[in-house]
Coordinates of C-alpha atoms in Angstrom, one line a residue:
X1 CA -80.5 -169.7 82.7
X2 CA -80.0 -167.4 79.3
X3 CA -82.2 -164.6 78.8
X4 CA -83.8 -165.2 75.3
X5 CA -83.9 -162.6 73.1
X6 CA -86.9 -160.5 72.7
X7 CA -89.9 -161.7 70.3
X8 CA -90.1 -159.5 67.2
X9 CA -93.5 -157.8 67.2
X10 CA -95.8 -159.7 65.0
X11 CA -96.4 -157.8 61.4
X12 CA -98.3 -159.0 58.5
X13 CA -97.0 -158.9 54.6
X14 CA -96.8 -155.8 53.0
X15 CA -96.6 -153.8 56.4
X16 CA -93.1 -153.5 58.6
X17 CA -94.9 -151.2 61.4
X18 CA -96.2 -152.7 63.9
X19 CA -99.8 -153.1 64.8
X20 CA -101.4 -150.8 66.8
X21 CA -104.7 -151.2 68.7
X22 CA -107.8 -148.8 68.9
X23 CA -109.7 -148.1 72.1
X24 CA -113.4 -148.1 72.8
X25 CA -113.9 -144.2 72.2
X26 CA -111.6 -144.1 69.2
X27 CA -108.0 -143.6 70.8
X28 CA -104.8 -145.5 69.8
X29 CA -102.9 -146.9 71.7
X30 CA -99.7 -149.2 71.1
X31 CA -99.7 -152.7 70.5
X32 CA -98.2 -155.1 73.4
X33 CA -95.5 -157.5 71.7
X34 CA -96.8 -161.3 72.5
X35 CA -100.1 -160.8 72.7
X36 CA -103.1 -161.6 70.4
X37 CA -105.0 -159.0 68.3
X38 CA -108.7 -159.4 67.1
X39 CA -110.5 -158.2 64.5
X40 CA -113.4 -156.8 65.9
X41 CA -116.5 -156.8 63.5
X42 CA -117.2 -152.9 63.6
X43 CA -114.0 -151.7 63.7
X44 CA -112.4 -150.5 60.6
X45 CA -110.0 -153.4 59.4
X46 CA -106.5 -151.8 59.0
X47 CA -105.3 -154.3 56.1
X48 CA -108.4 -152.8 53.6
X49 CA -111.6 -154.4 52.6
X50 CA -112.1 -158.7 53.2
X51 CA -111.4 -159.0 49.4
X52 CA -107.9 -157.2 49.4
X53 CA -106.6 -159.2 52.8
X54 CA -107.1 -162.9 51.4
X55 CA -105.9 -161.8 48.1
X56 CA -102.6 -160.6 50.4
X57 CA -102.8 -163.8 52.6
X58 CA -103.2 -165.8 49.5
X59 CA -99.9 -163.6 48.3
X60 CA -97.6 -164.1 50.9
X61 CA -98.6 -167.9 51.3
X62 CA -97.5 -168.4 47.1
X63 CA -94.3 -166.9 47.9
X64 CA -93.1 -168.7 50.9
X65 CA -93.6 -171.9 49.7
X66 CA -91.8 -171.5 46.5
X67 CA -89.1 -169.6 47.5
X68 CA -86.1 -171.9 49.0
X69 CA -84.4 -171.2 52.5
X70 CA -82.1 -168.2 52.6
X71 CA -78.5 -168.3 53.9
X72 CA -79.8 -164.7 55.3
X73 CA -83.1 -165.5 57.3
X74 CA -82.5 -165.5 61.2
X75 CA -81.3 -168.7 62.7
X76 CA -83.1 -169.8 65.3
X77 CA -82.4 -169.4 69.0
X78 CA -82.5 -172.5 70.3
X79 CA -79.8 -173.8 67.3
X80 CA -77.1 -172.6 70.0
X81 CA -78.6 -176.0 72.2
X82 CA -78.0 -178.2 68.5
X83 CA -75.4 -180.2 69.2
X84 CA -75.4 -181.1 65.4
X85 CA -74.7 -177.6 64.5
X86 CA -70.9 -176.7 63.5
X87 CA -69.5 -173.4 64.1
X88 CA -69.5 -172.5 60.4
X89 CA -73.2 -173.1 60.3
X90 CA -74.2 -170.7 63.0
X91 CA -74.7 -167.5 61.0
X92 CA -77.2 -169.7 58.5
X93 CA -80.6 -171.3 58.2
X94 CA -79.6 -175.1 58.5
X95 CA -81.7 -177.8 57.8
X96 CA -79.0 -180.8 58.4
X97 CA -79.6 -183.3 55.2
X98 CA -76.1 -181.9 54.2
X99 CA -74.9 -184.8 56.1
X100 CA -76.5 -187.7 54.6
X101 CA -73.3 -188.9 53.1
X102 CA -71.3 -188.9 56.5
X103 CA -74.4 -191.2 57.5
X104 CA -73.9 -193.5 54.5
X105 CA -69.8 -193.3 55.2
X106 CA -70.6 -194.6 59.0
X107 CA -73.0 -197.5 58.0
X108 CA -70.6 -198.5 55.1
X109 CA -67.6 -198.3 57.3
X110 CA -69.3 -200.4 60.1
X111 CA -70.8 -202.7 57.7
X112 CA -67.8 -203.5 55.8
X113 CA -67.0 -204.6 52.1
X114 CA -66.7 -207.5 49.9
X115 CA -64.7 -207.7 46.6
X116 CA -64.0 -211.2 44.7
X117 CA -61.3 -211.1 42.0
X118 CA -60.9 -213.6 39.5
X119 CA -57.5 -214.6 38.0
X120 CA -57.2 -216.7 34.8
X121 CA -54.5 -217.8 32.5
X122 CA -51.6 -220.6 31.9
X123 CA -49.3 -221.3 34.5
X124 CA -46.1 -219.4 34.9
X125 CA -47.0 -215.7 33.6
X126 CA -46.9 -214.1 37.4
X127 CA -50.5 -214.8 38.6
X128 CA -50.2 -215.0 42.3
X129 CA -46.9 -213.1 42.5
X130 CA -49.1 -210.1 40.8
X131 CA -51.9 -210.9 43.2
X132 CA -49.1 -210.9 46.3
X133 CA -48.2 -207.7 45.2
X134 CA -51.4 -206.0 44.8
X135 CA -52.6 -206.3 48.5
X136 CA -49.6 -206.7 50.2
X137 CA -50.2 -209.9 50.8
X138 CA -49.2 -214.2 51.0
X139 CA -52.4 -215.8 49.8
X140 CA -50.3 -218.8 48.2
X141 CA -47.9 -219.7 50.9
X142 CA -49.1 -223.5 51.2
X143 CA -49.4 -224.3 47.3
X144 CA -47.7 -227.0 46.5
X145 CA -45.5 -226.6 42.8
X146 CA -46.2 -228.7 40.4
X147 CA -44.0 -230.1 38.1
X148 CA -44.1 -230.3 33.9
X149 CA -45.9 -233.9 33.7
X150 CA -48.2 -233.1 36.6
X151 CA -49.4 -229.5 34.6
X152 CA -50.1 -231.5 31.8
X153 CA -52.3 -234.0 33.2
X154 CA -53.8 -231.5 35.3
X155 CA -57.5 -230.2 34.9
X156 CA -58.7 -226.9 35.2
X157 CA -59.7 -226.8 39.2
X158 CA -61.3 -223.6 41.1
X159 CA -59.8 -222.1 44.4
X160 CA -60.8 -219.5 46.7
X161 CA -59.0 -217.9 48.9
X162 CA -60.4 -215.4 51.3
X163 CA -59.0 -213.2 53.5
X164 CA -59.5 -210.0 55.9
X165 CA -57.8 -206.9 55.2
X166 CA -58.5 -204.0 57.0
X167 CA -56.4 -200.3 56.6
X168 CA -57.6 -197.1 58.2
X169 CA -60.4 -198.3 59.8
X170 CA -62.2 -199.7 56.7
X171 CA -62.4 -203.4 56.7
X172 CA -62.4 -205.0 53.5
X173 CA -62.9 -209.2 53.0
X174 CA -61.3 -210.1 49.5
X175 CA -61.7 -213.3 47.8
X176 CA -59.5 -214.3 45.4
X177 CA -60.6 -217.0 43.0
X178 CA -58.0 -219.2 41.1
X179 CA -58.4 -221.3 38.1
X180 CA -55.3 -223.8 38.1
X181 CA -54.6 -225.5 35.1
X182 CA -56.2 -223.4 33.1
X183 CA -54.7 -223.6 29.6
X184 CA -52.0 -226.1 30.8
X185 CA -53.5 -229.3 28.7
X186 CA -52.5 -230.0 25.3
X187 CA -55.9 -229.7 24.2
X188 CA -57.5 -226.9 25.6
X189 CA -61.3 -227.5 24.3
X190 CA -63.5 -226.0 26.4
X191 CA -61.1 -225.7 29.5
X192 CA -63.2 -222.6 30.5
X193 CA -66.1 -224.5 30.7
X194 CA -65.3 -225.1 34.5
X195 CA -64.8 -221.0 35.1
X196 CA -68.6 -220.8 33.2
X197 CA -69.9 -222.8 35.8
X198 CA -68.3 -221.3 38.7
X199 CA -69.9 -217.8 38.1
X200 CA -73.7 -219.3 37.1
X201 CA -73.2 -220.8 40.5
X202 CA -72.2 -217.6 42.2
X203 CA -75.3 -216.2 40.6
X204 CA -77.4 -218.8 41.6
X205 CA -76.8 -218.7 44.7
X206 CA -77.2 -214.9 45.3
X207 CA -80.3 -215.5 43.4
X208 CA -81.7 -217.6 45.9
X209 CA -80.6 -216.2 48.9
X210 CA -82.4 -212.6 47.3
X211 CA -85.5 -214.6 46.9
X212 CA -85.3 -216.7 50.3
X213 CA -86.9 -214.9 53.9
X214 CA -83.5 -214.3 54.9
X215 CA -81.9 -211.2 52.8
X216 CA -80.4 -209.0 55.5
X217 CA -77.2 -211.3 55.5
X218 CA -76.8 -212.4 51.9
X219 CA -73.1 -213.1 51.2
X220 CA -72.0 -211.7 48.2
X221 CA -69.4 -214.1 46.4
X222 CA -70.7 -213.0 42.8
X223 CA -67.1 -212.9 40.4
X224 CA -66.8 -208.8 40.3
X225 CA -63.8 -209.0 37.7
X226 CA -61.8 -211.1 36.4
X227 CA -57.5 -210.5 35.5
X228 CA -57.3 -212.5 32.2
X229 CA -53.3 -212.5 32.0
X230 CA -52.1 -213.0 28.2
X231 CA -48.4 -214.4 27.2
X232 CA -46.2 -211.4 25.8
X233 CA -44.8 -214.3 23.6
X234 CA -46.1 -214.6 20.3
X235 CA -48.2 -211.9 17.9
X236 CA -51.4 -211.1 19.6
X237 CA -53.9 -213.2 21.3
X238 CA -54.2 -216.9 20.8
X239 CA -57.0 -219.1 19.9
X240 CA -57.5 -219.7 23.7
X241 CA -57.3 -216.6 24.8
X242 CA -60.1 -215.2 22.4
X243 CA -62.4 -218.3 23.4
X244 CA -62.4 -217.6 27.0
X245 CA -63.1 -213.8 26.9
X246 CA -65.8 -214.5 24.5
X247 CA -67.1 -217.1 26.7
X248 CA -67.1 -215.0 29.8
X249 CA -67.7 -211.5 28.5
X250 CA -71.3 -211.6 29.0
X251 CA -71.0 -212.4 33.1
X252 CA -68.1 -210.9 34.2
X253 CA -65.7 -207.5 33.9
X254 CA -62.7 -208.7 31.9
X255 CA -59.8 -206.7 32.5
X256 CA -56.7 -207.9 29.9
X257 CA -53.4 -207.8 31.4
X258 CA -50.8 -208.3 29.4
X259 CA -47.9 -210.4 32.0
X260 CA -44.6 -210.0 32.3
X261 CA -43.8 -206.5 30.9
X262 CA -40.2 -206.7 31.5
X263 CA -39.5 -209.4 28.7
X264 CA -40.4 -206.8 26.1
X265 CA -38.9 -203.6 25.1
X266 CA -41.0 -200.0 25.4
X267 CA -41.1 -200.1 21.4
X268 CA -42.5 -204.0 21.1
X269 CA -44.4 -203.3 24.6
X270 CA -46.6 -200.7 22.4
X271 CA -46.5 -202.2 19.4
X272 CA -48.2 -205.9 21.5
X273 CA -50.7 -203.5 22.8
X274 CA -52.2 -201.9 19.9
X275 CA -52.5 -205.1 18.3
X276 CA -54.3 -206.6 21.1
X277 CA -56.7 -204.0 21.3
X278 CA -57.0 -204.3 17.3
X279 CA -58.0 -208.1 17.8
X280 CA -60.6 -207.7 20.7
X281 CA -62.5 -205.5 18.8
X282 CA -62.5 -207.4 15.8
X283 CA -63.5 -210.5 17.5
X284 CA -66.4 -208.6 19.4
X285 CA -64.8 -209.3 22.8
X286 CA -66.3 -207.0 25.5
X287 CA -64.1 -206.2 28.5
X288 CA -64.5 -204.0 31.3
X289 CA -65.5 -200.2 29.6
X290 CA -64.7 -197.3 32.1
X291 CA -67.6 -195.0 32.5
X292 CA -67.6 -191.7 30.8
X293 CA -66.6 -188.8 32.7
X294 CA -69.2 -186.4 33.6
X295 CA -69.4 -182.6 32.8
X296 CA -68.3 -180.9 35.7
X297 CA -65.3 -183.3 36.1
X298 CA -62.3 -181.3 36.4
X299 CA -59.6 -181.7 33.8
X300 CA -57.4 -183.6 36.0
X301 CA -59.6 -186.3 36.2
X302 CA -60.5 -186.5 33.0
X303 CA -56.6 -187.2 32.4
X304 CA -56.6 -189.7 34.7
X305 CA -59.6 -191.8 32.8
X306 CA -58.3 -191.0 29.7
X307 CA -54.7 -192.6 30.6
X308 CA -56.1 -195.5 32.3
X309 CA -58.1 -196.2 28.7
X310 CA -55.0 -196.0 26.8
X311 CA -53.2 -198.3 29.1
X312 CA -55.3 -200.8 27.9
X313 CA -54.1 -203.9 28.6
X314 CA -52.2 -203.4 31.2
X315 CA -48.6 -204.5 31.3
X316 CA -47.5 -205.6 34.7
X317 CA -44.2 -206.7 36.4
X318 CA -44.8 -208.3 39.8
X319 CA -42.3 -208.9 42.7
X320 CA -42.6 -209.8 46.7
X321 CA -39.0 -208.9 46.9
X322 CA -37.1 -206.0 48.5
X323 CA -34.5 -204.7 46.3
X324 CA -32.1 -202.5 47.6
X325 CA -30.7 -200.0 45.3
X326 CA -29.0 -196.1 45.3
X327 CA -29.8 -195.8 48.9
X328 CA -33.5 -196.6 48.3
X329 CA -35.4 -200.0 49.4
X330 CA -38.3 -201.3 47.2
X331 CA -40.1 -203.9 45.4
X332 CA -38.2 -204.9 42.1
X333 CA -36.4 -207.3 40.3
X334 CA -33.0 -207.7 39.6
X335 CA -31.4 -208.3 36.4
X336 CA -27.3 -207.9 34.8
X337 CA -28.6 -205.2 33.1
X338 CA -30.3 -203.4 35.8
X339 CA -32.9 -203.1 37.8
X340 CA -37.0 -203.2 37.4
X341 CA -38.9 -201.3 40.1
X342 CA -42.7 -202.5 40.1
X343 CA -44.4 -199.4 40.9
X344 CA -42.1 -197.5 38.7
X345 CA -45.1 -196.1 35.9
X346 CA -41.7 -195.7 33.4
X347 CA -41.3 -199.6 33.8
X348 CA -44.9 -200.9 34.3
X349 CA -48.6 -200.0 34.6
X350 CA -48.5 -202.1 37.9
X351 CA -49.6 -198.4 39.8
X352 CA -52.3 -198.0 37.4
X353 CA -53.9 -201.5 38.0
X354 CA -54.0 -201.4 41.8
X355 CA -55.3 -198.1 41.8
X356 CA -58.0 -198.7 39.2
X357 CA -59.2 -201.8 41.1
X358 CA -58.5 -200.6 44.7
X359 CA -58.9 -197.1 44.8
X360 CA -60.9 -195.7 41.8
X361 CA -63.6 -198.1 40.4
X362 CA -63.6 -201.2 42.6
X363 CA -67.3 -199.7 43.7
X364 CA -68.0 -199.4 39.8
X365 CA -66.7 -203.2 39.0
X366 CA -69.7 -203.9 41.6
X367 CA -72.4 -202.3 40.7
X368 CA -71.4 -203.3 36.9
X369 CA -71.5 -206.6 38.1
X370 CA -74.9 -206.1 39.6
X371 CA -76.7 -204.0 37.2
X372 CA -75.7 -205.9 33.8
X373 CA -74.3 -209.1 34.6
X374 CA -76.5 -210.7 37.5
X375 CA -79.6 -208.7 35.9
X376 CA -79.3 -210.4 33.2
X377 CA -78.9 -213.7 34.5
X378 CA -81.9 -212.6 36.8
X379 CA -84.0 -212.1 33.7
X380 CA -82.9 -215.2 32.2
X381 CA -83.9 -217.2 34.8
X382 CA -87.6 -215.5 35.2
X383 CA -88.1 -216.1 31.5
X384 CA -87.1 -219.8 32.1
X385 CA -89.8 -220.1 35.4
X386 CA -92.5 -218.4 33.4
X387 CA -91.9 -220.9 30.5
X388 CA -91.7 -223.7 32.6
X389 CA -95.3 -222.4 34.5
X390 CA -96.6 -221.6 31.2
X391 CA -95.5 -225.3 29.5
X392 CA -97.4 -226.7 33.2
X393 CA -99.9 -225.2 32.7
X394 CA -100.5 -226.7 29.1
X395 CA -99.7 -230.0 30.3
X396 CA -102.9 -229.5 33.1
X397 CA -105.5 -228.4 30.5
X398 CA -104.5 -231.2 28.1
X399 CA -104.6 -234.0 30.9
X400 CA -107.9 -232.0 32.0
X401 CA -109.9 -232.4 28.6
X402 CA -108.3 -236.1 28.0
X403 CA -109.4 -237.3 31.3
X404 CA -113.0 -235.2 30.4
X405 CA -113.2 -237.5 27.4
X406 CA -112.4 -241.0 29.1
X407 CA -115.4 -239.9 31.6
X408 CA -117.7 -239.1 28.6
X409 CA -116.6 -242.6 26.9
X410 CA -117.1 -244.4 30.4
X411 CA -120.1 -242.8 30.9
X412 CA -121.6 -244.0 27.2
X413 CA -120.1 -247.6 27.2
X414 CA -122.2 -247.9 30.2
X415 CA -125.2 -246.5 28.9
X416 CA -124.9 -248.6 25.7
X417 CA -124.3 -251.9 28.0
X418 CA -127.4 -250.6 30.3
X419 CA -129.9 -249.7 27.6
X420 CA -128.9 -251.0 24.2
X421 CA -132.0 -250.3 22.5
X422 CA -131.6 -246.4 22.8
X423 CA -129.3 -246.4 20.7
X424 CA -129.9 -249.3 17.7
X425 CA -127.3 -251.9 18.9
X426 CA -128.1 -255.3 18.9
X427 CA -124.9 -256.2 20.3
X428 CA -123.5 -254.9 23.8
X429 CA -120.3 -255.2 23.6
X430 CA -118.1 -252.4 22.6

């Protein structure tokens, strides 16, 4: 075994010498390291008078518990046997709560996540080709095509598709919810109606489950933001269009996209932008708001949110197909006049998209979702059971003091019929 190091002798506060200890005629002699000391009661006490050492004690007990650990206290020993410890950390005082995040990390890793997507809008604008493109994957290889007469008689349907994906380790199960036929009809009254209903049932469910005796394995299908893709034909938004976000701002994150960028040039592309923004704020719509940046963000960052803001809605060109062109191989389309590279930020803001719902606020489209949206429609629903217990209630006390009244009338018909002269009738019949 190691030879420890020597124990430091033990000093008080105030004194760095070490104690010394006085022998029966008077003669000092030094103080063993490791062994106790008493205070004998006729010996003179070598910290002062009683007064002065528990004002001292009182002192030195203030001080260390207000004053936080220092990087240049003595470590410990027996940290050397910590097989926590890292090698950067042996010179220091370590407590260890530094790594509470790496323990969140390994539970969420393990655990997994769960993110459900919502696409809306009329056929043909690139919905599942976007969608393709986004994860790198088929989710629509056995749809069947429909043709014109069969769109038009169509009615607005919901389908999920769910599917593992896992990259790096982290395991992520995305659900992509469709809403075919969507805007399709010739009259299109209410055709979000059907998308209404699917997201009140998502939260009802949850809502259930979280109140049920099993909540340790709650699956999560709550809507956490829904693609609304608008037409770059026309002027702006159409009567449609302004309906459904209205209808659905209030439960979900609407993120506008505006579809197929590449039928618009960069000068009418702005121009379709700006007036779409103009319109959803003077219709009142409320789509997905990026959360301010903090103080100590750095400036980078801040660039980042700011240009993700102003790319509001987002135009998007999507492709599953390799092009091949200058020596280079990538995802495009191919046109007489040239060639349009998806992930190209010059030709689209199909980049800025995927990363804002992948790799910078698909945790904040969550915990929007759950915060606002489903508490919300958690309120709403206690209000409605404590009007509903209330209104029972009321309904009890008033059958109560009805049926209290037939009793008393029972009660006096037969005391009428039993003794008619107490009360003056001459007839007992009532």
């Amino acid at each position: 075994m190691r030879d420890l190091p020597p124990r430091a002798g033990h000093t008080f506060p105030g004194r760095e010498t070490p104690l010394i200890d006085r022998e029966p005629d008077g003669s000092a002699r030094p103080h063993t390291p490791g062994t106790p000391t008493f205070m004998r009661a006729g010996g003179r006490n070598l910290l002062g008078s009683e007064p002065e050492l528990l004002r001292r004690c009182q002192l030195s007990s203030t001080s260390s518990l207000e004053s936080p650990l220092s990087p240049s206290q003595s470590k410990s020993p027996w940290s050397r046997f910590d097989p926590y410890d890292s090698i950067e950390d042996q010179d220091k005082e370590y407590v260890g709560f530094a790594t509470l995040p790496n323990q969140v990390h390994r539970k969420s890793v393990k655990k997994g996540f769960a993110f459900t997507l919502m696409v809306a809008g009329e056929s043909g604008l690139g919905k599942s080709t976007l969608i393709n493109s986004l994860f790198l994957t088929d989710l629509y290889k056995d749809r069947k095509m429909l043709n014109a007469e069969e769109r038009i008689t169509q009615t607005v349907e919901m389908t999920k598709h769910t599917i593992g994906i896992e990259e790096k380790g982290v395991k992520l199960k995305l659900t992509i919810v469709d809403t075919p036929g969507f805007g399709d009809a010739v009259n299109n009254t209410e055709s979000w109606r059907s998308v209404v209903d699917y997201i009140d049932q998502q939260f009802e469910q949850y809502f259930r489950d979280e109140s049920g005796l099993n909540r340790k394995n709650i699956q999560d299908n709550r809507v956490h933001c829904c693609l609304y893709f608008i037409s770059p034909y026309g002027h702006g938004l159409r009567p449609v269009d302004v309906e459904f976000m209205k209808a659905l701002h209030e439960k979900v994150n609407i993120v506008p996209v505006l579809a197929k960028a590449d039928c618009l040039t960069p000068r009418e592309l702005t121009r379709k932008k700006i007036k779409i923004r103009e319109e959803i704020e003077t219709f009142g719509i409320k789509i997905y708001q990026f959360p301010e940046c903090d103080s100590d963000e750095d400036e980078e960052f801040r660039l980042q949110e700011q240009e993700l803001k102003d790319s509001i809605p987002f135009a998007v060109v999507g492709s599953n197909i390799l092009v091949e062109s200058k020596g280079r191989r990538f995802r495009g389309r191919m046109y007489p006049w040239g060639v349009v590279e998806v992930e190209n930020p010059a030709h689209s803001d199909f980049l800025k998209l995927r990363n804002m719902l992948v790799r910078t606020h698909m945790q904040d489209l969550k915990d929007v979702t759950r915060e606002t949206h489903y508490e919300n429609y958690r309120a709403q629903c206690i209000q409605d059971m404590t009007r509903m217990v209330v209104r029972e209630r009321k309904r009890r006390s008033i059958s109560w003091v009805f049926s209290g009244l037939n009793l008393n009338c029972m009660k006096l018909s037969l005391n009428i019929e039993t003794h008619p002269e107490l009360y003056h009738c001459s007839d007992t019949s009532i």
